[in-house]
Short mmCIF file of C-alpha atoms in Angstrom, two decimals:
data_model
loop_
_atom_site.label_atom_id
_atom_site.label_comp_id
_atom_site.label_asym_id
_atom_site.label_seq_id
_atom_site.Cartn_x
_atom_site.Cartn_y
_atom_site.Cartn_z
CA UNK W 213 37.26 25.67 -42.67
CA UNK W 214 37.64 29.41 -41.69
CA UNK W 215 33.50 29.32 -40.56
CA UNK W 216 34.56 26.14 -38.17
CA UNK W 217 37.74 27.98 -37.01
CA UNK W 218 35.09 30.94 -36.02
CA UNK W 219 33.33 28.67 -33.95
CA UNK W 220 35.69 26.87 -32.15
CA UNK W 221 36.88 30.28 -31.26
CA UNK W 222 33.86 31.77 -30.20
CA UNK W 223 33.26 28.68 -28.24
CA UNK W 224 36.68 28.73 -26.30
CA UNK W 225 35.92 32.35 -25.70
CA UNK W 226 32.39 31.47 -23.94
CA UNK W 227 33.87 28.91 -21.82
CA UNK W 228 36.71 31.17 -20.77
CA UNK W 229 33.77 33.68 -19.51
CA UNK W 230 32.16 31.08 -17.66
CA UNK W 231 35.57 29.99 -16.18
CA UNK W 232 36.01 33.28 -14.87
CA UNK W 233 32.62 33.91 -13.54
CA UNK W 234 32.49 30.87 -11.70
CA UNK W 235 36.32 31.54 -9.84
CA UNK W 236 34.83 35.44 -9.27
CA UNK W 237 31.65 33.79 -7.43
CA UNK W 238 34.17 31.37 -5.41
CA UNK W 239 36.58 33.62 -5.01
CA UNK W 240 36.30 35.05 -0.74
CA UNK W 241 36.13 38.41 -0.27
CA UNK W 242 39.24 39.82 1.62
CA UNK W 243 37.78 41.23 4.10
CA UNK W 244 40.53 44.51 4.95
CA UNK W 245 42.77 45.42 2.12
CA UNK W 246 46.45 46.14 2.38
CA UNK W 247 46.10 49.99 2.17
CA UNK W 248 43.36 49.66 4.86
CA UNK W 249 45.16 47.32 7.40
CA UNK W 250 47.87 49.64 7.28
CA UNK W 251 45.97 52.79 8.46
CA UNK W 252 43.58 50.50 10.60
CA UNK W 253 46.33 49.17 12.36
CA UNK W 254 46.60 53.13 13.72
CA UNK W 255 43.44 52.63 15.29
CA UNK W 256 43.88 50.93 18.91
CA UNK W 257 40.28 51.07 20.20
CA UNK W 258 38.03 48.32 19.53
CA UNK W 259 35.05 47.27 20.49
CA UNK W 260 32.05 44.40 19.02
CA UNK W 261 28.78 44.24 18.23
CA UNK W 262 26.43 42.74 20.38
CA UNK W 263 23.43 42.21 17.52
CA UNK W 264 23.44 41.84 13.84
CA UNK W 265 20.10 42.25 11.97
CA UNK W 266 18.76 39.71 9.22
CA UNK W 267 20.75 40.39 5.97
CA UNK W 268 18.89 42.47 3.58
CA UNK W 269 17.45 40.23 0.04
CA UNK W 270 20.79 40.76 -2.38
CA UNK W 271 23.49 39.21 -3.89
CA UNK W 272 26.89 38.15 -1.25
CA UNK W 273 28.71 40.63 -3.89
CA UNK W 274 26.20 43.36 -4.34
CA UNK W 275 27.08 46.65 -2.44
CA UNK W 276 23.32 46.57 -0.90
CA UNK W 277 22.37 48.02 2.53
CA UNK W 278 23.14 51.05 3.29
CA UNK W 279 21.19 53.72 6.20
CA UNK W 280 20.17 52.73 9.34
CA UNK W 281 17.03 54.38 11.36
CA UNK W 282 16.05 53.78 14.96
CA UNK W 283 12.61 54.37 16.22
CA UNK W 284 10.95 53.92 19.70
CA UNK W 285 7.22 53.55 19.95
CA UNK W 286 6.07 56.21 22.17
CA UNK W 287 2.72 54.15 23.56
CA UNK W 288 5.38 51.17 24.21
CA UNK W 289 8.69 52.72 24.92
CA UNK W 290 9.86 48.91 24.84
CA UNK W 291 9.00 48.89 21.41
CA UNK W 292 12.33 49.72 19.57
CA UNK W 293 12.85 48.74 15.59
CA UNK W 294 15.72 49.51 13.30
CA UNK W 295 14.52 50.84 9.95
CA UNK W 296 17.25 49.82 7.31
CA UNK W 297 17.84 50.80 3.63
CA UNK W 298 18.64 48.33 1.37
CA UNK W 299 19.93 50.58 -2.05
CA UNK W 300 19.24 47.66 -4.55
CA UNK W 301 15.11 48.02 -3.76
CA UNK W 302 13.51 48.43 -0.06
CA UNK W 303 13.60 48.99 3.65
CA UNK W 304 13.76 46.87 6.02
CA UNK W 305 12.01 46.50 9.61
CA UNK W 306 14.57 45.01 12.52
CA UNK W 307 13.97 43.93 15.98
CA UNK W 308 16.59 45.34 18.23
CA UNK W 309 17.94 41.98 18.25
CA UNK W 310 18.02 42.64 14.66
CA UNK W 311 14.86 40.01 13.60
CA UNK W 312 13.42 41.02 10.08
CA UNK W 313 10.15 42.23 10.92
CA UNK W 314 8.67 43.86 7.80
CA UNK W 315 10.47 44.46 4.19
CA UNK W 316 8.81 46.67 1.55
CA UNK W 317 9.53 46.93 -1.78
CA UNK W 318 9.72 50.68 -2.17
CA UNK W 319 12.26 51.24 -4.93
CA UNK W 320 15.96 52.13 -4.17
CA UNK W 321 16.16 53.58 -1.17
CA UNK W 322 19.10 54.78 0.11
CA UNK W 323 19.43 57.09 3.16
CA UNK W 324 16.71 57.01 5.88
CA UNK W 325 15.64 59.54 9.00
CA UNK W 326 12.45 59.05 11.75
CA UNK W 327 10.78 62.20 13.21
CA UNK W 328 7.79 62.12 16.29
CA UNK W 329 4.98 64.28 15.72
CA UNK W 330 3.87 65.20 12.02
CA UNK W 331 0.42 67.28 12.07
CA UNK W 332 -1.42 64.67 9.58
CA UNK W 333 -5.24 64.65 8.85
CA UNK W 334 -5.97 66.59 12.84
CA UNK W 335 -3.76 64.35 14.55
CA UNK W 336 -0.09 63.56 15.35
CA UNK W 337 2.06 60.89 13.51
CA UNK W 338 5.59 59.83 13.87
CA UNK W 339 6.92 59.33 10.33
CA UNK W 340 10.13 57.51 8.25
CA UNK W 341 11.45 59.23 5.00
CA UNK W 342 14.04 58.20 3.01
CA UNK W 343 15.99 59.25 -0.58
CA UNK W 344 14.42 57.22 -3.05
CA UNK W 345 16.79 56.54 -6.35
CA UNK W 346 14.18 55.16 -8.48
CA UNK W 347 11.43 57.69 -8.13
CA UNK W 348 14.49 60.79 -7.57
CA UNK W 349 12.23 61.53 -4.54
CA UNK W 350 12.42 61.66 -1.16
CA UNK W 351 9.42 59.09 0.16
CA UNK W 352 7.47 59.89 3.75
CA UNK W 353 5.64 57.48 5.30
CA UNK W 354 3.76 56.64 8.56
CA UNK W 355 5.38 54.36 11.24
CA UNK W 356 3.01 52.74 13.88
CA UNK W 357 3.61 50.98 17.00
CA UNK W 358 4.66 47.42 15.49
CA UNK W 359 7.15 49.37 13.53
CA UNK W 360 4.93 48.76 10.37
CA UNK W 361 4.72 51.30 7.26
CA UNK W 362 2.17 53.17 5.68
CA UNK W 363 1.71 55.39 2.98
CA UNK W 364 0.44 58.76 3.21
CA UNK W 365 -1.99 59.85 0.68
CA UNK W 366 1.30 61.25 -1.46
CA UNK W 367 3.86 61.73 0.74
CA UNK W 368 6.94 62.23 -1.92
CA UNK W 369 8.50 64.88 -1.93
CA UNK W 370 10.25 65.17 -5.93
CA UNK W 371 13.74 67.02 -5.99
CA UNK W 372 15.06 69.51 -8.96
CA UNK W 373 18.37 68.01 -8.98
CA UNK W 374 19.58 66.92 -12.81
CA UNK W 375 21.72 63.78 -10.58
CA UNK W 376 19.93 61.28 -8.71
CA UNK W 377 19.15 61.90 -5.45
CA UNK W 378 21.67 60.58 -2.67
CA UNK W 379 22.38 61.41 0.89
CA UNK W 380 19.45 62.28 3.13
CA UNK W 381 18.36 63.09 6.73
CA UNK W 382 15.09 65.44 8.85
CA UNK W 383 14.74 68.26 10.77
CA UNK W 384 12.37 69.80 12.82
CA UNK W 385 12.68 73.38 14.26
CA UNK W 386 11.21 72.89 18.23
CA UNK W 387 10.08 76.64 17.92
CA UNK W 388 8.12 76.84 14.98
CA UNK W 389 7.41 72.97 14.82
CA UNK W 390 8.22 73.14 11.17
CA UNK W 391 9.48 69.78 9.49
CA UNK W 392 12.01 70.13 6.66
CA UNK W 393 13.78 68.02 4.52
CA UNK W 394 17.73 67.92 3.28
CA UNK W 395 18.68 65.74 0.42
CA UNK W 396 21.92 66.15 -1.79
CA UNK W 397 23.30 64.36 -5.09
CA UNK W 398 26.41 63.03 -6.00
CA UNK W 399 27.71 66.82 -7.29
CA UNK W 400 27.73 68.41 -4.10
CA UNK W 401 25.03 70.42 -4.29
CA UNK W 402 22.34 70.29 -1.40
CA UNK W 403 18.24 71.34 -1.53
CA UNK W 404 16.52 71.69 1.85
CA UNK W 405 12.47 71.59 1.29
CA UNK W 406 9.57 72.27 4.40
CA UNK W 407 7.17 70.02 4.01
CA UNK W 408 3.53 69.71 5.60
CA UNK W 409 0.52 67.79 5.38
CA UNK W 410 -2.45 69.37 3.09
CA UNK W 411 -5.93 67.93 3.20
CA UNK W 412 -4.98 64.18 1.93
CA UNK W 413 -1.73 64.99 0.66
CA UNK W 414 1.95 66.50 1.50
CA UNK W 415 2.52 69.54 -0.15
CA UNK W 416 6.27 71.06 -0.21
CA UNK W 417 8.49 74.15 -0.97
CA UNK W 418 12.01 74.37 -1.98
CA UNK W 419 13.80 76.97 0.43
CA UNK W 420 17.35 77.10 0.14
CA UNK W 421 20.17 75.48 -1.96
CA UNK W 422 23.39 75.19 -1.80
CA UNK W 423 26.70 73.52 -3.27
CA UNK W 424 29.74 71.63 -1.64
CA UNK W 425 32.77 71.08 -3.82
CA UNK W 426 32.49 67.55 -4.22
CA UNK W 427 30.17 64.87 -3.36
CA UNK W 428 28.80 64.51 -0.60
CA UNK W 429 26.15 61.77 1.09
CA UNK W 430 26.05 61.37 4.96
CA UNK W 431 23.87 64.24 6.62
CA UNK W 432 22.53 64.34 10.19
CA UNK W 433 20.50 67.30 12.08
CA UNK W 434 21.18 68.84 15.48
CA UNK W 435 16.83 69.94 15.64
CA UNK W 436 17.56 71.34 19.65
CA UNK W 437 20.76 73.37 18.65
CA UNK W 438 19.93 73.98 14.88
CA UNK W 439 22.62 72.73 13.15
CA UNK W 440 23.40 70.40 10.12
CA UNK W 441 25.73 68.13 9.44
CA UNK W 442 26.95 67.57 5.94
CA UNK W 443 30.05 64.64 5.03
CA UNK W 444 32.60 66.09 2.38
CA UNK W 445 33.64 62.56 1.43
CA UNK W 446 36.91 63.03 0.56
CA UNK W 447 37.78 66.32 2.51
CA UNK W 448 35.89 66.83 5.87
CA UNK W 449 32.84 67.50 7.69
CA UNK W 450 30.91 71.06 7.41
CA UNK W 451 28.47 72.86 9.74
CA UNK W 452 25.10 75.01 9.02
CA UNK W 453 22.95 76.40 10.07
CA UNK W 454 19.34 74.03 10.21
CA UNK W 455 17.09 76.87 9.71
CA UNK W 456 16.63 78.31 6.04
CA UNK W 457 17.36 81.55 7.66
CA UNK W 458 20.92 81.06 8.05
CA UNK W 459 21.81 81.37 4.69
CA UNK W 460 24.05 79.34 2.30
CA UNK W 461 27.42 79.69 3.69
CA UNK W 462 29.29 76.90 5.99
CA UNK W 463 32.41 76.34 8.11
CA UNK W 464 34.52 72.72 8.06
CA UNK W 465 35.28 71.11 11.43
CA UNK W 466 38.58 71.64 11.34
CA UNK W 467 39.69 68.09 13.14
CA UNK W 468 37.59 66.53 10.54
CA UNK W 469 40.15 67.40 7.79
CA UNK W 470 41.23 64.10 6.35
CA UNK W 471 44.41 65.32 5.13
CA UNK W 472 45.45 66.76 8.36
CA UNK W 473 44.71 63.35 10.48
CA UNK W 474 46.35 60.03 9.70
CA UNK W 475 43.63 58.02 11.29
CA UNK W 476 41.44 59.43 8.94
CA UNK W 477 41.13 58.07 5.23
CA UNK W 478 38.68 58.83 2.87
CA UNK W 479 35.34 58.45 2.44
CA UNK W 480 34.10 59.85 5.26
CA UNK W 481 29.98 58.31 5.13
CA UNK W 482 27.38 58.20 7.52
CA UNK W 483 27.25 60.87 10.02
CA UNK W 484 24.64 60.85 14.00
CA UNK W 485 24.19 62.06 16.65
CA UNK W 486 24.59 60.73 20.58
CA UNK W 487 23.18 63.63 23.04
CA UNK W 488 24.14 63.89 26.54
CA UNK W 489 21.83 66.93 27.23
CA UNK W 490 20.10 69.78 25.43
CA UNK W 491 23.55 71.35 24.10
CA UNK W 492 26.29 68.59 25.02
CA UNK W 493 27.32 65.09 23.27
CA UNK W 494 28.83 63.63 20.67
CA UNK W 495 29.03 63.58 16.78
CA UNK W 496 29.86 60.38 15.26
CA UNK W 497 31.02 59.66 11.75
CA UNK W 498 32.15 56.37 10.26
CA UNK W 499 35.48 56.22 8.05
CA UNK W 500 35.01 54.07 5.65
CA UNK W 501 38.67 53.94 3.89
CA UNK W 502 40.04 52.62 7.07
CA UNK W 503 37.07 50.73 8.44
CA UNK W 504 36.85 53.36 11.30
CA UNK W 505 34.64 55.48 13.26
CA UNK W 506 35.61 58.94 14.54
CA UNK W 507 33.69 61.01 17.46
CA UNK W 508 33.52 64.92 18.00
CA UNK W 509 32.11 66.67 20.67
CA UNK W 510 28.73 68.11 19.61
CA UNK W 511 29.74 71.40 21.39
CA UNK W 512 32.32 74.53 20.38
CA UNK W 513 34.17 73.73 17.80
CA UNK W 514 33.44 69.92 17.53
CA UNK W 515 36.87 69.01 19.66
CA UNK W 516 37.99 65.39 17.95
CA UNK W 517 37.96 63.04 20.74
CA UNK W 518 39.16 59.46 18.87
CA UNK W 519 38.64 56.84 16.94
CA UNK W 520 37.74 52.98 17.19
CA UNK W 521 36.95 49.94 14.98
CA UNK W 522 34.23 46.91 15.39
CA UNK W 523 36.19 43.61 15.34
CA UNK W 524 35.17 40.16 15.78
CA UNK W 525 33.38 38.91 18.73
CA UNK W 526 29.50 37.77 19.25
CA UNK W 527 29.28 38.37 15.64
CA UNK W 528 31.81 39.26 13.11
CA UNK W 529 33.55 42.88 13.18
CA UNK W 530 32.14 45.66 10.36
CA UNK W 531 33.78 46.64 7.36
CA UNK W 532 33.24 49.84 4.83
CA UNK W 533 30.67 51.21 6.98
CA UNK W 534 28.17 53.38 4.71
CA UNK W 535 25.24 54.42 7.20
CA UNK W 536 24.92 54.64 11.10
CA UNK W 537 22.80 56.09 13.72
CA UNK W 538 23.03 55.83 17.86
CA UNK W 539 20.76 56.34 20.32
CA UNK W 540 20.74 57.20 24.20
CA UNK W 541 18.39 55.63 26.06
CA UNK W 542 18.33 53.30 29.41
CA UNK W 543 17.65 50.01 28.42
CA UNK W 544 18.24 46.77 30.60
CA UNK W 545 20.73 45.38 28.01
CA UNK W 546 21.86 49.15 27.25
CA UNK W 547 22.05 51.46 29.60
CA UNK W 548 23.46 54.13 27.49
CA UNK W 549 22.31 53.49 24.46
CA UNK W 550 23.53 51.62 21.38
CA UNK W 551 24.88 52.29 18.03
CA UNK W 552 24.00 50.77 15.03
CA UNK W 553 26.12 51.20 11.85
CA UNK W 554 26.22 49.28 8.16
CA UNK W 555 28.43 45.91 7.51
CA UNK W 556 29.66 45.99 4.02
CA UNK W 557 31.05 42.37 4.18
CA UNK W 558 28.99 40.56 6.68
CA UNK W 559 30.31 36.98 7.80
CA UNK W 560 28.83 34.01 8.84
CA UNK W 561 32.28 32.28 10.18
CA UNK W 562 33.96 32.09 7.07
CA UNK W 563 30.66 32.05 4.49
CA UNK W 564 29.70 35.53 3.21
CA UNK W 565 26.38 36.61 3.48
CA UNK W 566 24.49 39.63 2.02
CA UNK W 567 25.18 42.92 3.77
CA UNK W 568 23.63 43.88 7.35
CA UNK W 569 23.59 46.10 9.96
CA UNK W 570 25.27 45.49 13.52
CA UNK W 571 24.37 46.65 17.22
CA UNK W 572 26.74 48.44 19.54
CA UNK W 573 26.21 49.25 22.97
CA UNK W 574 27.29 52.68 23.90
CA UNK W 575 29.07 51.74 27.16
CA UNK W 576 31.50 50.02 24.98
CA UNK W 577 32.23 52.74 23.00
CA UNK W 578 32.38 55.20 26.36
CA UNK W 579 35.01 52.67 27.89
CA UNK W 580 36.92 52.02 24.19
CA UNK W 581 37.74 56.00 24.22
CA UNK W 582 37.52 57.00 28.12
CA UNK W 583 34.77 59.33 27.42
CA UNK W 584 33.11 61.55 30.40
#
């Protein structure tokens, strides 16, 4: 009697499981909690995405894409792709109308950054790189015309960190055309690595390193006015020096203090980059706590100029933004340029759909905040 009682149990246990698995999988995601709404509804600025890409191979429910790239062909200047990470086990090729072009397999790759003109084998390449989680590496590879990858000989570039390797971008000093490499873990600290081509392979050297006091992940470089970029998630935004040479030491933007701005709420995630000439622009940095995005100007002291959220329109409106990048360039559907940034709930109508990445044009933004 006892051994039956055992299994009825066990079996009413197994089918409460299954109950509960199958109302999780039902169950919509709400789309903007309560704490959210509440400092969203701060925000008055909107704008909407004009393109969403393809959504990346994962689960409705699994936190999944993550970086987004943009790269122009320089022998077809029409010839624009968005490169996007997708942390659960590739990168993605996009169309700028956000068609999946090409998907590889590459491991978990999380943050991703595109450079023109890498001395390889003689000649000049353009190349993508990206943190790679499953190798603790960060990955270089060749991008062509069609926007299609290719593997250098060994282009990995394996970091020292005891944490797995996280938040990622390039730089390349226009005087000394030397290319480097940032990447940063989950502790804070940061490792910045030059990196060349040698014979048929990449060779690398560690040549600074430096610690944040807490984690950290979005990263972008200013190559013309030698500067980096590095999101504080829970605290602010910092500023170094690009260049090995200037040390370890950093200064916060001091409008980029979360606790000093109530349109601000932590994390603060992907950071770019929108030029307007050599030494003018903007710095842009999505919130993710409120579903926000918050400019700077790139010059001085990084004045804070406003903040504005994607809401529904062509396609639906962008949530929990991770990664983001912007371009300026004149094209006939975007004269100014267009940002793209990471959906964490991406909706068809009402259905959800794996994770994507959407397409801004710039002139919205400009007109959303009254920009110069």
């Amino acid at each position: 009697m006892l051994r039956q009682i055992k299994y009825v149990i066990r079996i009413g246990m197994a089918i409460s499981i299954l109950i509960l698995l199958f109302i999780y999988a039902c169950t919509p995601v709400v789309r903007v909690s309560e704490g959210s709404k509440k400092h969203q509804s701060l925000i008055k600025p909107s704008v909407t995405a004009k393109y969403e890409t393809d959504p990346v191979p994962a689960g409705i429910h699994e936190d999944s894409a993550d970086d987004p790239a943009i790269y122009v062909a320089a022998q077809h200047p029409d010839s624009i792709y968005i490169i996007g990470t997708n942390k659960k086990g590739g990168v993605g090729v996009y169309t700028l109308k956000g068609k999946e072009l090409h998907y590889y397999s590459f491991g978990k790759a999380n943050n991703v950054d595109v450079r023109y003109g890498f001395p390889y084998k003689g000649g000049l390449i353009d190349i993508v790189a990206f943190s790679n989680r499953s190798s603790h590496s960060t990955d270089i590879y060749q991008i062509d015309k069609s926007g299609a990858l290719h593997p250098l000989s060994v282009g990995q570039i394996v970091s020292d960190f005891s944490d797995e390797v996280y938040g990622f971008c390039l730089y390349k000093n226009p005087q000394t055309n030397n290319f480097y490499a940032f990447i940063n873990c989950k502790q804070g600290s940061v490792e910045q690595y030059h990196f060349w081509s040698e014979a048929d392979t990449i060779g690398f050297k560690k040549v600074r390193a430096f610690k944040l006091p807490s984690q950290t992940e979005g990263m972008v470089a200013d190559d013309a006015q030698d500067v980096l970029y590095i999101g504080e998630e829970k605290s602010a935004i910092w500023k170094y020096g690009a260049d090995p040479k200037h040390g370890t030491r950093g200064t916060v933007l001091k409008e980029s203090i979360i606790k000093k701005n109530p349109l601000f709420r932590a994390d603060i995630e992907g950071l770019a980059l929108y030029p307007t000439t050599d030494s003018t622009g903007y710095l842009l940095a999505s919130i993710q706590g409120n579903y926000s995005y918050a400019l700077f100007e790139r010059e001085g002291d990084n004045k804070y100029l406003g903040s504005f959220k994607v809401m529904d329109g062509i396609v639906d409106g962008v949530e929990e933004t991770d990664g983001l990048e912007v371009i300026n360039i004149n094209l006939p559907e975007f004269p100014e340029g267009f940002a793209i940034v990471h959906d964490g709930y991406n909706y068809d109508g009402e259905e959800l759909k794996p994770q994507n990445f959407k397409v801004i044009d710039w002139q919205e933004i400009n007109n959303a905040l009254k920009l110069k």
